[in-house]
Tab-separated table of C-alpha atoms and ligand atoms in Angstrom:
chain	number	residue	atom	x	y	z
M	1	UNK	CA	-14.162	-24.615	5.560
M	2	UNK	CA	-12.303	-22.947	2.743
M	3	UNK	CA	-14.112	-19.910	0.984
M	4	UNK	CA	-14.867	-18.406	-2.012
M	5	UNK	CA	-13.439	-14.869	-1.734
M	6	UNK	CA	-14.005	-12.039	-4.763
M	7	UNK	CA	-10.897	-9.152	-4.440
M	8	UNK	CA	-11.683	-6.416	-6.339
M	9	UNK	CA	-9.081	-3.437	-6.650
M	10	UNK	CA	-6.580	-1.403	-8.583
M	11	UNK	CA	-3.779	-3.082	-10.511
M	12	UNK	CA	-1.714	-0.625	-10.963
M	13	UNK	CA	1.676	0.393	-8.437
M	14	UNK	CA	0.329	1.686	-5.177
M	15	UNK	CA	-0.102	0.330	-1.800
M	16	UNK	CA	-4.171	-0.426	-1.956
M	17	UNK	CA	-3.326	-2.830	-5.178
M	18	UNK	CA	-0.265	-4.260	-3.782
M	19	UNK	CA	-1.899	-5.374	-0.229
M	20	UNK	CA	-4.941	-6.831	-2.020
M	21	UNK	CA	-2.432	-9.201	-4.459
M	22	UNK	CA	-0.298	-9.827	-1.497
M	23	UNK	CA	-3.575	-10.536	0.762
M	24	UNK	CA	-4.843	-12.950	-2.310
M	25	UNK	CA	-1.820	-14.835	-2.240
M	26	UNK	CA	-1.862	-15.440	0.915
M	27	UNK	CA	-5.122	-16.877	1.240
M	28	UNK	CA	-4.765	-18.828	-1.722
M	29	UNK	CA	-1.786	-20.202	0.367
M	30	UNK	CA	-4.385	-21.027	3.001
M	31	UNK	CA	-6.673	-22.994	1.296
M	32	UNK	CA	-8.982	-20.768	-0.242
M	33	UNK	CA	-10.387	-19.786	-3.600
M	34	UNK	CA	-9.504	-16.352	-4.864
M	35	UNK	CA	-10.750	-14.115	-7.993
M	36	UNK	CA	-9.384	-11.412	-8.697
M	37	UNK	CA	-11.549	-8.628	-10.677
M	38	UNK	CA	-9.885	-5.032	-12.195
M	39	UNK	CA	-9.081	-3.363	-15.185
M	40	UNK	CA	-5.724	-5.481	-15.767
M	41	UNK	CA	-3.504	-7.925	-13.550
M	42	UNK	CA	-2.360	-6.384	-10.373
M	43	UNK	CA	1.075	-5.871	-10.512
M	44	UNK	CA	1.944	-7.963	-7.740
M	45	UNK	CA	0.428	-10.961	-8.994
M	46	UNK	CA	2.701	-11.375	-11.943
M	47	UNK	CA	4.219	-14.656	-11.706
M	48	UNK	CA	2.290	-15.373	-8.646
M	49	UNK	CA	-0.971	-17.115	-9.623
M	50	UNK	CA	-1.719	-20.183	-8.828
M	51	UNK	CA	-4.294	-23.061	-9.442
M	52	UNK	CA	-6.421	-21.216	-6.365
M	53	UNK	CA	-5.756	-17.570	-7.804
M	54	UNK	CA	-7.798	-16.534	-10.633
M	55	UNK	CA	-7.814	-13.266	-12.276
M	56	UNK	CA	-10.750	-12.318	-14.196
M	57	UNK	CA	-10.387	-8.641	-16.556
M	58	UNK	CA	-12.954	-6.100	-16.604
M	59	UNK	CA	-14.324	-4.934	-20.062
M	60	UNK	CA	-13.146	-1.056	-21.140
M	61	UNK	CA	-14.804	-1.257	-24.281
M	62	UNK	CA	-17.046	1.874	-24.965
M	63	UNK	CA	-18.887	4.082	-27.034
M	64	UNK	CA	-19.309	7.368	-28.484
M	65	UNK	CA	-22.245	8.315	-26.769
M	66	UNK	CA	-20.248	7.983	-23.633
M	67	UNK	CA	-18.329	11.123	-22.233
M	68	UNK	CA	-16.033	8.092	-20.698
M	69	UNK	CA	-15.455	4.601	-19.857
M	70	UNK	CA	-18.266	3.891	-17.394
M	71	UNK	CA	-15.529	1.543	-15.586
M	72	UNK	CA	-18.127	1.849	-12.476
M	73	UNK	CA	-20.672	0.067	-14.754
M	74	UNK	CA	-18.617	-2.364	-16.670
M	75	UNK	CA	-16.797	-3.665	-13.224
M	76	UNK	CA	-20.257	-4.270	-11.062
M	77	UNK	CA	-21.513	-6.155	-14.621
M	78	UNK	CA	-18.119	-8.602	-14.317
M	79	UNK	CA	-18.475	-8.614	-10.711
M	80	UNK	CA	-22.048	-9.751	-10.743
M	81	UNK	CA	-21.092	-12.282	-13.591
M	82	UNK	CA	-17.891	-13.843	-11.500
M	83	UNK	CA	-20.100	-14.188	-8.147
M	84	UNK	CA	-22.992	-16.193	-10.271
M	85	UNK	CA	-20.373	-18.410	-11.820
M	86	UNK	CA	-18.030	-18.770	-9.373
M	87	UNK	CA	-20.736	-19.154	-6.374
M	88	UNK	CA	-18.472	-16.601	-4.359
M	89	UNK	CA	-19.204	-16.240	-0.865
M	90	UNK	CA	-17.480	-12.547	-0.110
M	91	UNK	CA	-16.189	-9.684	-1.959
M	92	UNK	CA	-13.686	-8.090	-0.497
M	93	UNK	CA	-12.878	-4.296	-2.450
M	94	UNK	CA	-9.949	-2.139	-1.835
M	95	UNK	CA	-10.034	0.997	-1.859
M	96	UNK	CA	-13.568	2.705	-1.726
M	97	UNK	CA	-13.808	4.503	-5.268
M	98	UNK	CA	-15.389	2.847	-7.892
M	99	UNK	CA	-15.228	-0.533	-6.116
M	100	UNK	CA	-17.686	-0.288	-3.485
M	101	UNK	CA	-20.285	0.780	-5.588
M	102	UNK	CA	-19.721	-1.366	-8.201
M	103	UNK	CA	-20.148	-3.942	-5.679
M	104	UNK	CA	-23.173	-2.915	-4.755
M	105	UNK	CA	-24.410	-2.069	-8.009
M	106	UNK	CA	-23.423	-5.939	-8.322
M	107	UNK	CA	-25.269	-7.447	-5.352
M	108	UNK	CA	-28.499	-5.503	-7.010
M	109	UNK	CA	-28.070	-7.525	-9.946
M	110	UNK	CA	-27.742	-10.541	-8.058
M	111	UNK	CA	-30.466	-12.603	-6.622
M	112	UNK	CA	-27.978	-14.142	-3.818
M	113	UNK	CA	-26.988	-11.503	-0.962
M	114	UNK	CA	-22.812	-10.950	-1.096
M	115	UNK	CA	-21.256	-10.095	1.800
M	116	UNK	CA	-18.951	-7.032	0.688
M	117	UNK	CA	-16.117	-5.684	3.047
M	118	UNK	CA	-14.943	-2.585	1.834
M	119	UNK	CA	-11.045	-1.435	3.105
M	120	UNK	CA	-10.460	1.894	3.075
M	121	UNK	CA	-7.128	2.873	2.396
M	122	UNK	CA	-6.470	6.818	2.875
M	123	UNK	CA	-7.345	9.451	-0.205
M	124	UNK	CA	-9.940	7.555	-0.649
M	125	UNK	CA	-11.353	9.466	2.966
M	126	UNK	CA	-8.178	11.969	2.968
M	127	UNK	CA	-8.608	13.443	-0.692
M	128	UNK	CA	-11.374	12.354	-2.484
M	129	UNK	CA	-13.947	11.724	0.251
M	130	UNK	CA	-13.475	15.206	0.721
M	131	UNK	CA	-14.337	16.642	-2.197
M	132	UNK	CA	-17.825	17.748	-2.354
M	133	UNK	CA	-18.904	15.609	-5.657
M	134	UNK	CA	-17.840	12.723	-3.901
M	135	UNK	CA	-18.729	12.770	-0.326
M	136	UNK	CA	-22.208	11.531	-0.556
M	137	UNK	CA	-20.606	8.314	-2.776
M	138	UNK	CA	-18.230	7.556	-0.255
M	139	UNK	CA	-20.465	7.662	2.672
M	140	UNK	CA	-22.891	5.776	0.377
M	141	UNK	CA	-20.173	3.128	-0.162
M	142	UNK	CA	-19.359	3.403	3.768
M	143	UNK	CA	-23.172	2.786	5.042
M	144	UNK	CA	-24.088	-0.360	2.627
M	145	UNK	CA	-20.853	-2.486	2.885
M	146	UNK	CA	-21.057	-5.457	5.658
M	147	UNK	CA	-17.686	-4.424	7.107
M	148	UNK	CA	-15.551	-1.504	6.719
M	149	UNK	CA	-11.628	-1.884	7.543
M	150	UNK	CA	-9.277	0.744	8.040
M	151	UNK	CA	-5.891	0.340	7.704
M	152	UNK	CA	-4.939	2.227	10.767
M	153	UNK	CA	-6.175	3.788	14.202
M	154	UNK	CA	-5.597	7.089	12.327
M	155	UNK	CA	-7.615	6.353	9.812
M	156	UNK	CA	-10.362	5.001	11.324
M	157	UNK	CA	-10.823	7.879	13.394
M	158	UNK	CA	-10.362	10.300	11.112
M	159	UNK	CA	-13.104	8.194	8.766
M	160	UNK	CA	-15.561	8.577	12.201
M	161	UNK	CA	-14.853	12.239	12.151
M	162	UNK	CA	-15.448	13.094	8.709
M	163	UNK	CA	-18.481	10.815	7.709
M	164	UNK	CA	-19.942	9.394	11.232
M	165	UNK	CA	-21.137	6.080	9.971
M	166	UNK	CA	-23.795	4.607	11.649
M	167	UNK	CA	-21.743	1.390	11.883
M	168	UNK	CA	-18.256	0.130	14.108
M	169	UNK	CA	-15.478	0.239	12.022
M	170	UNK	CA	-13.123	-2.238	12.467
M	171	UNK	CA	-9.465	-1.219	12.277
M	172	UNK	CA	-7.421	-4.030	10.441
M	173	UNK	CA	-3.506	-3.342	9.763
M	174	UNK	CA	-1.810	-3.512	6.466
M	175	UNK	CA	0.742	-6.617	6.745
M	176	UNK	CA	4.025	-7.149	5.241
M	177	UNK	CA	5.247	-10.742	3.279
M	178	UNK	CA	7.977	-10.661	6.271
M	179	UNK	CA	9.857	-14.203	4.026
M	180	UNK	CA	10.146	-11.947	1.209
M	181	UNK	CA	11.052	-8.350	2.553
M	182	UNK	CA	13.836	-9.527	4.944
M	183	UNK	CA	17.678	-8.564	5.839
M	184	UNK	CA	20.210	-8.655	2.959
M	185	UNK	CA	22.531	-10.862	5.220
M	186	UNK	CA	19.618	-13.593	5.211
M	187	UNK	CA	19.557	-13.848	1.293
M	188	UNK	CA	22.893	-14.501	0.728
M	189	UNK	CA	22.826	-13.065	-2.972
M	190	UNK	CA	25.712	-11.433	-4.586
M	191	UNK	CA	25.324	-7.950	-4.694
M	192	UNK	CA	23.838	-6.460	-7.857
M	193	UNK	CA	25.931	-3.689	-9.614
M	194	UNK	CA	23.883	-0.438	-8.648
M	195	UNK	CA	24.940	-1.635	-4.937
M	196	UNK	CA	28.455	-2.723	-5.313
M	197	UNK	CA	29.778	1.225	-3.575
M	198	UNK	CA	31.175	2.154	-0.493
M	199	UNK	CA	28.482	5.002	-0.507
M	200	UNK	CA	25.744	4.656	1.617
M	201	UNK	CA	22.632	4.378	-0.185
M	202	UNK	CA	19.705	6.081	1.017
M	203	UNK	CA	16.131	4.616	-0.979
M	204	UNK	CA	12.798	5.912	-2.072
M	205	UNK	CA	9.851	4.076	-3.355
M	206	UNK	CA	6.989	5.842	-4.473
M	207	UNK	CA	4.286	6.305	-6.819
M	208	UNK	CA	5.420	10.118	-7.181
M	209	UNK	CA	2.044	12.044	-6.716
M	210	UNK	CA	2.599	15.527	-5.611
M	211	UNK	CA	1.489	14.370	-1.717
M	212	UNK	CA	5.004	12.599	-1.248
M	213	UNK	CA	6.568	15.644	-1.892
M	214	UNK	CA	9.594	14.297	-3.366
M	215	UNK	CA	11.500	17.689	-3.860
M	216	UNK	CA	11.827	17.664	-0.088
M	217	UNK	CA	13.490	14.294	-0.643
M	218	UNK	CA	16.225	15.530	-3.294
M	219	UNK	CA	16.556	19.091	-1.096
M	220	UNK	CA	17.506	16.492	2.117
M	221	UNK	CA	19.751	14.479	0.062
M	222	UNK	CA	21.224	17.556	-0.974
M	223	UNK	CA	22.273	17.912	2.875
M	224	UNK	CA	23.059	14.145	3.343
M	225	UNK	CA	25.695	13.750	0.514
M	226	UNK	CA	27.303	17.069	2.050
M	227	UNK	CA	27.840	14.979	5.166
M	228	UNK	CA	28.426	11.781	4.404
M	229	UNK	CA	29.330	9.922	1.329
M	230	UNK	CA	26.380	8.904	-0.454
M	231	UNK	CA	23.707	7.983	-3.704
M	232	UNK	CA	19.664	8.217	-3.517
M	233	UNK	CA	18.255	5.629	-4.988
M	234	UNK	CA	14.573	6.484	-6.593
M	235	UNK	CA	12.237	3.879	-7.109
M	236	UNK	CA	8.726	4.612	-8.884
M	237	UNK	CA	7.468	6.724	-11.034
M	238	UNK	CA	4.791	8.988	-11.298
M	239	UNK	CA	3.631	12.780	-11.718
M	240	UNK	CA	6.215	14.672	-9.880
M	241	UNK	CA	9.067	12.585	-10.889
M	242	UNK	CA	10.498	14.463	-13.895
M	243	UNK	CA	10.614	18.212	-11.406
M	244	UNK	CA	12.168	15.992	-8.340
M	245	UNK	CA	15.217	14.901	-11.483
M	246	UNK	CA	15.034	18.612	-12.538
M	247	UNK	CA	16.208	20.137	-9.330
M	248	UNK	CA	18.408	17.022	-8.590
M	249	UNK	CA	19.937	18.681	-11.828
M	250	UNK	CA	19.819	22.772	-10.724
M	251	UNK	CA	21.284	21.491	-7.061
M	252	UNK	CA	24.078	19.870	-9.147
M	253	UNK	CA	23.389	16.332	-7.541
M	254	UNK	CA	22.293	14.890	-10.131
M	255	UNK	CA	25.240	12.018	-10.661
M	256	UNK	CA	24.195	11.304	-7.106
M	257	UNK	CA	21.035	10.517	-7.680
M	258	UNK	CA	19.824	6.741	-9.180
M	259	UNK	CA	16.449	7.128	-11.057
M	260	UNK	CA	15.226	3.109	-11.437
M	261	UNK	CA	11.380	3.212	-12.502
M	262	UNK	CA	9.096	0.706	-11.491
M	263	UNK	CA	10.205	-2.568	-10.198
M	264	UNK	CA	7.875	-5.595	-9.084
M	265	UNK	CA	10.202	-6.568	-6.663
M	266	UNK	CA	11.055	-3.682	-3.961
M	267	UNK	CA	12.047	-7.030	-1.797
M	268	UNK	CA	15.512	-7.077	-4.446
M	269	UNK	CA	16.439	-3.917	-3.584
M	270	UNK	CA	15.004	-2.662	-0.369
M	271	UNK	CA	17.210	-4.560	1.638
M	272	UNK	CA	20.587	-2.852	0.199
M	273	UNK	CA	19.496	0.522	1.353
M	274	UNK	CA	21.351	2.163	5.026
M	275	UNK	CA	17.958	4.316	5.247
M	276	UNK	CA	14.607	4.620	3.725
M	277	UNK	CA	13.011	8.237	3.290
M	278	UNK	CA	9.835	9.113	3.183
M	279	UNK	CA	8.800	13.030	2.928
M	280	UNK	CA	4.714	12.453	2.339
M	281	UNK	CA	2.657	15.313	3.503
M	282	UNK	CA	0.013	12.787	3.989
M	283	UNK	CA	-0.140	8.453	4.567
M	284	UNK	CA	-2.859	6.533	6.363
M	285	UNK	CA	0.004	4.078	6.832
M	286	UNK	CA	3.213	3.933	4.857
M	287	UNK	CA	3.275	0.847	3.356
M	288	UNK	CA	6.500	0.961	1.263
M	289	UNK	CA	8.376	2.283	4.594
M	290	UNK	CA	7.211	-0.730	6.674
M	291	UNK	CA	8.691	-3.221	3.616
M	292	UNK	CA	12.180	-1.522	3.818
M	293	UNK	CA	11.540	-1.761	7.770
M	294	UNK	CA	10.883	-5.077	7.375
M	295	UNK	CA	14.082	-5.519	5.236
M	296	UNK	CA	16.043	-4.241	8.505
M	297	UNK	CA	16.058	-0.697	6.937
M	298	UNK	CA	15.843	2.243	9.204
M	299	UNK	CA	13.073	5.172	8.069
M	300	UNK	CA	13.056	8.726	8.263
M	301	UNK	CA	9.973	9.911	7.516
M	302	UNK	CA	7.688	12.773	8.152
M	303	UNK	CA	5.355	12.690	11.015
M	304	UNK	CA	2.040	12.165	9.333
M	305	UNK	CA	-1.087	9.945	9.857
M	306	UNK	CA	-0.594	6.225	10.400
M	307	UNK	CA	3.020	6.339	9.748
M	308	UNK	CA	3.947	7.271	13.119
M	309	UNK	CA	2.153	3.888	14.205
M	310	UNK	CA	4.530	2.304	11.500
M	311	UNK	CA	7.563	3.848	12.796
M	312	UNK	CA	8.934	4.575	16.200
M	313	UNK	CA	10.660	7.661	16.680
M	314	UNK	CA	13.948	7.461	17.908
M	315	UNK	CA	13.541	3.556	18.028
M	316	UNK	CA	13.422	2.258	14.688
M	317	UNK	CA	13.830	5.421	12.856
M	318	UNK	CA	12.832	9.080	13.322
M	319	UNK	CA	10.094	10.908	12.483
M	320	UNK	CA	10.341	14.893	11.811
M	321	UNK	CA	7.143	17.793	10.996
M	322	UNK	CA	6.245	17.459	6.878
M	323	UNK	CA	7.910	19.970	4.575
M	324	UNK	CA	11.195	20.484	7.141
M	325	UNK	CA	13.438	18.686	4.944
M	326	UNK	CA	16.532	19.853	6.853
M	327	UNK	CA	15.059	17.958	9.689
M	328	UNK	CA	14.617	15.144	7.037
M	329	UNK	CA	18.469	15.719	6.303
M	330	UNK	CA	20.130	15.969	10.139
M	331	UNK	CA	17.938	13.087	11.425
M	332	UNK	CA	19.353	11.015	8.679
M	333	UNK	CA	22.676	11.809	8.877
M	334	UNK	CA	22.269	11.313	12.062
M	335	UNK	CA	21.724	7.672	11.590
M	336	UNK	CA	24.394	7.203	8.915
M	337	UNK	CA	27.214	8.479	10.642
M	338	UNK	CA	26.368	6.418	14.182
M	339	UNK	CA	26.912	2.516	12.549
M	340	UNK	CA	26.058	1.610	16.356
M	341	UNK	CA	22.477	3.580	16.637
M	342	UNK	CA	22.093	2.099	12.526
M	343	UNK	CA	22.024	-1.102	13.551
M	344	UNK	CA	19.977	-1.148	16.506
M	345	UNK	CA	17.488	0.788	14.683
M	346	UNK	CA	17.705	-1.923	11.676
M	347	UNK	CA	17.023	-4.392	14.145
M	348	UNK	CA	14.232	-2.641	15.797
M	349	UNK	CA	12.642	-1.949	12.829
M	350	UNK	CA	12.763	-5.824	11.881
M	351	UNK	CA	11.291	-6.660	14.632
M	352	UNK	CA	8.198	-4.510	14.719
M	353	UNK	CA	7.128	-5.618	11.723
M	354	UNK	CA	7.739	-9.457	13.039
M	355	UNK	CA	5.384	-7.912	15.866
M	356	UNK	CA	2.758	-6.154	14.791
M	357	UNK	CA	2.721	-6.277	10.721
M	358	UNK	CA	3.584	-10.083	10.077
M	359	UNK	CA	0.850	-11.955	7.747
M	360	UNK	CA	0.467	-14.496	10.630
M	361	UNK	CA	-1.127	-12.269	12.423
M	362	UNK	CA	-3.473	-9.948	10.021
M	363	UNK	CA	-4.267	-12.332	7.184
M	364	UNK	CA	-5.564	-14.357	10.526
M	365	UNK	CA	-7.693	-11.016	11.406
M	366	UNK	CA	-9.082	-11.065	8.263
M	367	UNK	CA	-9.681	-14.551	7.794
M	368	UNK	CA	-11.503	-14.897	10.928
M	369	UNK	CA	-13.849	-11.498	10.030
M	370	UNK	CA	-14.722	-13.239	6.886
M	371	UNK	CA	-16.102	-16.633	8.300
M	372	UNK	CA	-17.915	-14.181	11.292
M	373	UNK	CA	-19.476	-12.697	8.708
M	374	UNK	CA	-20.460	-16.118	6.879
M	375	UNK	CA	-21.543	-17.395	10.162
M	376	UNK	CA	-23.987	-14.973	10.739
M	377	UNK	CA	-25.081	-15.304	6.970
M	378	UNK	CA	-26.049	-19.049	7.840
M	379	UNK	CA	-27.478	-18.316	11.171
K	1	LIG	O1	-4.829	6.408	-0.894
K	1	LIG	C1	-3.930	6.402	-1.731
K	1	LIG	O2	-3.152	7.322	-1.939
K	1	LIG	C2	-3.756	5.223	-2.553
K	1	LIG	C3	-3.143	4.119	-1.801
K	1	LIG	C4	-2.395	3.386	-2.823
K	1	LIG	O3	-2.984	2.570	-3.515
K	1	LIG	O4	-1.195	3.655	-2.907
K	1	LIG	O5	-2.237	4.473	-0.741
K	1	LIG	C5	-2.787	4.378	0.540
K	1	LIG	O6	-2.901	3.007	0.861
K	1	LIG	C6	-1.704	2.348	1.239
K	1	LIG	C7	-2.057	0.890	1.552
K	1	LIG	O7	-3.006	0.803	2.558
K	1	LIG	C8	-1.074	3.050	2.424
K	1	LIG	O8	0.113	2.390	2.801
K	1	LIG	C9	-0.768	4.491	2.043
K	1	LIG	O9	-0.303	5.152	3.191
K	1	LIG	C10	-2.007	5.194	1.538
K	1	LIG	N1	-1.628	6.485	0.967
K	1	LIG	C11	-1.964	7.632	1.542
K	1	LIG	O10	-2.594	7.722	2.569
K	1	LIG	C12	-1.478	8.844	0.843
């Protein structure tokens, strides 16, 4: 039985937007129908829709009366519209904030009943379900959805500790497009130009916001290049970009360092990196450092929240305490200057994600939760 399956999330770069397009895709792969609601097209999707994929855009228009765009409003208005039209038979929302409760504002409209799973994804629990105006939203949002999905163990229990729901929820990893995201020596592609160096190139991919502390990352790479020769590559953009290029400048490393923006397609470059660094203060799961993982890229990252059930320390990478950047610095250099321990890690880290993170194996999960819950719908 193929379904009828409503994603709503954000568009824009981040992990919660990118899992939902990638998630999309590949049930659209499997047969089903997909419709895609938001603000714009997810970035991921670019180029990626299909006859199955549809992507319908929420209204922003507004008017003077209102302080702002009631985006809440608008969304559970297209939502409602898309579920009539389209006869869908689940809605499945990423991230908690708006798009559970536009969801629900949605089903209220409707006469049918939607099933709605909500997946929580981390500040949406971590940051803003902790801030007093929007607790009783999020808990709300947590109560009324048919499922809730977390995208690790640490998440889930730190969602039971903080809001203890009166339901089970189900814990559901993020997965990883493991025919995309895969060893440079499998793609046989000549090397673009950034690459073409003898230096070892260390990589960052980020959205920038002030939780991935990415001064720690230019202070380790300060370290690193000291050591061994080297270039840090930054991928992303976002609101503490400009002061991590501003003290790349006052350390003097700043001809070291390779600022590249946004890029829809992390799998190009990913894979060219000797070691991936990740310096968050904070991550439910980490998914950027499981795609260069995935791309046979060891990660040094900081030992935070469902990251250290992404990477395994001393195994596929290492893991040091947030905001010790020198540990950041020795554990990669570490790494760089043992090619035998590199490459075992790069094939460890390949293989866990084969293992555990593979879309065989979760968009199957989350497949089969959808037709449970459309089973007991009939019943
Ligand atoms: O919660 C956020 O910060 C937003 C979200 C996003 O859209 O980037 O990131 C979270 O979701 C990702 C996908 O599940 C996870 O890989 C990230 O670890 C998580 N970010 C944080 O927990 C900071």
């Amino acid at each position: 039985m193929k379904m009828k399956i409503g994603i709503v999330c954000y568009p824009t770069y981040g992990g919660s937007g990118t899992i939902a397009a990638e998630l999309g895709c590949h049930l659209a792969v499997r047969g089903h129908h997909i419709h895609f609601m938001s603000f714009a097209l997810p970035f991921r999707l670019k180029q990626r829709c299909t006859s199955n994929i549809k992507y319908h855009p929420v209204d922003l228009s507004t008017y003077e009366v209102l302080l702002t765009q009631p985006y809440t409003l608008t969304l559970a208005s297209k939502i409602a519209e898309v579920v009539e039209r389209e006869e869908l038979e689940i809605l499945h929302v990423h991230y908690a904030i708006p798009h559970t409760i536009s969801a629900l504002l949605a089903r209220q409209i409707l006469r049918r009943k939607i099933k709605i799973v909500t997946t929580l994804h981390g500040t949406d629990i971590t940051l803003v379900g902790q801030m007093p105006s929007y607790r009783p939203i999020i808990k709300l949002a947590i109560e009324h959805s048919d499922v809730v999905t977390c995208v690790s163990q640490w998440l889930k229990k730190r969602t039971q500790e903080c809001f203890q729901p009166r339901k089970r929820l189900k814990m559901i990893y993020n997965f990883v497009d493991v025919e995309r995201f895969k060893p440079f020596a499998e793609k046989c592609k000549p090397r673009p130009a950034l690459f073409r160096t003898a230096d070892k190139i260390i990589m960052h991919a980020s959205n920038f916001r002030p939780l991935k502390r990415p001064c720690d990352l230019i202070r380790a790479f300060a370290i690193i290049q000291e050591k061994v020769k080297s270039r840090l590559i930054l991928i992303g953009d976002g609101p503490e970009h400009q002061r991590a290029v501003q003290l790349a400048k006052d350390l003097g490393i700043r001809r070291k360092v390779r600022t590249i923006g946004q890029v829809n397609d992390p799998e190009n470059f990913f894979p060219y990196a000797d070691i991936f660094l990740m310096s968050s203060e904070i991550e439910s799961f980490g998914l950027t450092a499981a795609e260069a993982m995935s791309c046979g890229v060891p990660v040094v990252g900081t030992r935070v929240g469902g990251l250290c059930e992404v990477v395994d320390d001393g195994v596929n990478g290492y893991l040091v305490p947030p905001g010790d950047y020198r540990a950041l610095a020795d554990k990669s250099i570490t790494i760089l200057q043992n090619p035998c321990l590199h490459r075992s890690m790069s094939t460890k880290a390949r293989e866990k994600i084969l293992k555990k993170f593979s879309p065989h194996k979760i968009v199957g999960q989350i497949e089969l939760m959808y037709y449970r819950l459309l089973g007991e719908q009939k019943r």
